[in-house]
Structures are given as structure tokens and as C-alpha cells.
């Protein structure tokens, strides 16, 4: 084993994933799973790999499309935006962006807001809100949130 070889399977963050899944979905290897005290994975390497995003989107869209029709993809600010856009394009549906509170340039009466979303990371701990244009979602719509 050379110094540039990744972790051994027993200590790898991917050791719980069967080898046949990893070989069928190599984009899983592009995600930086080293924990740097942030409590989450670092995804910029995933987005930088030209085959990761389209292959991931194909897999996820095929999974959901086989189960039920989807009316829109909702992307959460900010890493959900590129995934939502790519998925919406693939499925031929709209892409709705859920922005952090205070970022939409609209009057309050045109905004649907959420309260009480707890941030998952320690350095940003607290309760945050998301906002969506009211006219973009309707009762009964089937959406995937990413």
C-alpha cells in the first residue's frame, strides 16, 4: 500500500456499501467523506467530476420516476440548487428554489415562509427559515426536495 492509497476497506467511510454498488455507482467515490469537524461531507469534488452529477441524477430520477409522477423539484439553498436544476431538466418539470430567509426580493405577501428548521451543523447551530414564492407551489403537487 502506498501513501496515496485510500483507507483500507475496514476503516473507509464507504466500507458499509457493498462493492457491487460502488462499482455500479462510481460517483459515490467522488464525495470527500473526511470529517473535518463539520459534521457533513464536502461535496465540491462531487460537482467537479464531470461524470458524477449526470450519473447521480440519472439514478435518482429513475428511482423516483418509477414510483410516482413528479410535478417539481425543490432545491434547498444552496447545495440543493445544482441538483434540483439537473433533476428538473432530466424529468422535464419545474425547479423551485427554497431560499434562506430574507434572500427573496419579493414583498412579504408573495412569500411562503417556513420556521423552525434546525441546521444540522455545529458551527451554524440554530433555527433558520426558508422562503419560496407562493405562486410556484400548489396544494397537491408532488415534489422531490433536494
Short mmCIF file of C-alpha atoms in Angstrom, two decimals:
data_model
loop_
_atom_site.label_atom_id
_atom_site.label_comp_id
_atom_site.label_asym_id
_atom_site.label_seq_id
_atom_site.Cartn_x
_atom_site.Cartn_y
_atom_site.Cartn_z
CA UNK A 1 0.00 0.00 0.00
CA UNK A 2 1.45 3.37 -0.99
CA UNK A 3 0.96 6.59 0.92
CA UNK A 4 -1.56 7.78 -1.69
CA UNK A 5 -3.77 4.70 -1.36
CA UNK A 6 -7.16 5.42 0.21
CA UNK A 7 -8.17 4.00 3.56
CA UNK A 8 -8.42 0.26 3.87
CA UNK A 9 -11.93 -1.11 3.43
CA UNK A 10 -12.34 -1.74 7.16
CA UNK A 11 -11.68 1.91 8.02
CA UNK A 12 -13.11 3.52 4.89
CA UNK A 13 -16.27 5.62 5.26
CA UNK A 14 -17.60 3.53 2.37
CA UNK A 15 -16.90 0.14 3.96
CA UNK A 16 -20.62 -0.36 4.68
CA UNK A 17 -21.51 -0.03 0.96
CA UNK A 18 -21.38 -3.33 -0.94
CA UNK A 19 -18.64 -3.42 -3.62
CA UNK A 20 -21.18 -4.10 -6.38
CA UNK A 21 -22.97 -0.83 -5.52
CA UNK A 22 -19.71 1.12 -5.61
CA UNK A 23 -18.71 -0.40 -8.94
CA UNK A 24 -22.15 0.41 -10.42
CA UNK A 25 -22.16 3.94 -8.99
CA UNK A 26 -18.57 5.22 -9.01
CA UNK A 27 -19.78 8.77 -8.34
CA UNK A 28 -20.06 7.75 -4.69
CA UNK A 29 -16.26 7.68 -4.62
CA UNK A 30 -16.06 11.36 -5.68
CA UNK A 31 -17.58 12.59 -2.40
CA UNK A 32 -14.97 13.70 0.13
CA UNK A 33 -16.04 11.88 3.28
CA UNK A 34 -13.23 13.01 5.54
CA UNK A 35 -14.70 14.56 8.65
CA UNK A 36 -13.05 17.87 9.32
CA UNK A 37 -15.16 18.62 12.36
CA UNK A 38 -18.03 19.98 10.28
CA UNK A 39 -20.48 17.11 10.72
CA UNK A 40 -21.12 16.77 6.99
CA UNK A 41 -19.49 15.65 3.74
CA UNK A 42 -17.66 18.00 1.40
CA UNK A 43 -19.40 17.87 -1.98
CA UNK A 44 -17.42 20.19 -4.26
CA UNK A 45 -15.37 17.24 -5.55
CA UNK A 46 -18.63 15.51 -6.48
CA UNK A 47 -19.77 18.52 -8.53
CA UNK A 48 -16.32 18.93 -10.12
CA UNK A 49 -16.27 15.37 -11.50
CA UNK A 50 -17.91 15.59 -14.96
CA UNK A 51 -19.50 12.13 -14.73
CA UNK A 52 -20.73 12.25 -11.12
CA UNK A 53 -23.62 14.69 -11.42
CA UNK A 54 -25.24 13.26 -14.57
CA UNK A 55 -24.91 9.67 -13.33
CA UNK A 56 -26.29 10.55 -9.90
CA UNK A 57 -29.18 12.48 -11.45
CA UNK A 58 -29.98 9.56 -13.77
CA UNK A 59 -30.07 7.11 -10.86
CA UNK A 60 -32.18 9.29 -8.57
CA UNK A 61 -34.61 10.34 -11.30
CA UNK A 62 -35.06 6.74 -12.47
CA UNK A 63 -35.82 5.70 -8.89
CA UNK A 64 -38.49 8.34 -8.33
CA UNK A 65 -39.98 8.28 -11.84
CA UNK A 66 -40.61 4.56 -11.46
CA UNK A 67 -42.59 5.13 -8.26
CA UNK A 68 -44.75 8.19 -8.93
CA UNK A 69 -45.11 11.18 -11.20
CA UNK A 70 -43.30 14.30 -10.02
CA UNK A 71 -44.55 17.85 -10.59
CA UNK A 72 -41.48 19.81 -9.49
CA UNK A 73 -38.09 19.58 -7.84
CA UNK A 74 -37.49 21.86 -4.84
CA UNK A 75 -33.85 22.79 -4.25
CA UNK A 76 -32.76 23.95 -0.80
CA UNK A 77 -30.37 26.90 -0.62
CA UNK A 78 -27.59 26.40 -1.68
CA UNK A 79 -26.21 22.93 -2.49
CA UNK A 80 -29.67 21.75 -3.49
CA UNK A 81 -29.76 24.27 -6.35
CA UNK A 82 -27.49 22.44 -8.84
CA UNK A 83 -29.05 19.07 -8.02
CA UNK A 84 -32.59 20.44 -8.34
CA UNK A 85 -31.82 22.11 -11.65
CA UNK A 86 -30.26 18.99 -13.13
CA UNK A 87 -33.06 16.75 -11.86
CA UNK A 88 -35.79 19.10 -13.11
CA UNK A 89 -34.14 19.21 -16.54
CA UNK A 90 -33.90 15.42 -16.65
CA UNK A 91 -37.55 14.91 -15.61
CA UNK A 92 -38.93 17.78 -17.67
CA UNK A 93 -40.51 19.51 -14.66
CA UNK A 94 -40.09 22.85 -12.93
CA UNK A 95 -37.34 23.71 -10.48
CA UNK A 96 -38.42 25.66 -7.38
CA UNK A 97 -35.71 27.26 -5.26
CA UNK A 98 -36.19 27.44 -1.50
CA UNK A 99 -34.07 30.39 -0.41
CA UNK A 100 -32.72 31.25 3.02
CA UNK A 101 -34.96 33.70 4.85
CA UNK A 102 -34.50 37.27 3.67
CA UNK A 103 -32.96 36.43 0.27
CA UNK A 104 -36.05 36.64 -1.96
CA UNK A 105 -36.53 40.08 -3.50
CA UNK A 106 -40.31 40.00 -3.16
CA UNK A 107 -42.94 41.64 -0.96
CA UNK A 108 -43.80 39.53 2.12
CA UNK A 109 -47.31 38.77 0.84
CA UNK A 110 -45.79 36.88 -2.12
CA UNK A 111 -43.58 34.65 0.05
CA UNK A 112 -44.38 31.35 1.75
CA UNK A 113 -42.03 31.05 4.72
CA UNK A 114 -41.06 28.19 6.98
CA UNK A 115 -39.95 28.42 10.56
CA UNK A 116 -38.22 26.00 12.85
CA UNK A 117 -35.74 24.31 10.53
CA UNK A 118 -32.83 23.26 12.68
CA UNK A 119 -29.46 23.49 10.98
CA UNK A 120 -27.55 20.22 11.18
CA UNK A 121 -24.08 21.62 11.64
CA UNK A 122 -22.49 22.71 14.89
CA UNK A 123 -20.87 25.86 13.57
CA UNK A 124 -24.21 27.14 12.28
CA UNK A 125 -26.42 25.78 15.03
CA UNK A 126 -29.73 27.47 15.35
CA UNK A 127 -33.16 27.69 13.85
CA UNK A 128 -33.42 29.02 10.32
CA UNK A 129 -36.17 29.67 7.85
CA UNK A 130 -36.67 29.04 4.16
CA UNK A 131 -38.78 31.03 1.74
CA UNK A 132 -40.46 30.10 -1.54
CA UNK A 133 -42.56 32.19 -3.89
CA UNK A 134 -46.18 31.39 -3.05
CA UNK A 135 -47.25 31.13 -6.67
CA UNK A 136 -44.76 28.36 -7.53
CA UNK A 137 -46.28 25.54 -5.46
CA UNK A 138 -49.91 24.42 -5.31
CA UNK A 139 -51.76 22.11 -2.95
CA UNK A 140 -51.47 18.53 -4.15
CA UNK A 141 -48.24 18.97 -6.09
CA UNK A 142 -45.80 16.09 -5.85
CA UNK A 143 -42.29 17.37 -5.30
CA UNK A 144 -38.86 15.98 -4.56
CA UNK A 145 -36.88 18.12 -2.12
CA UNK A 146 -33.09 18.11 -2.52
#
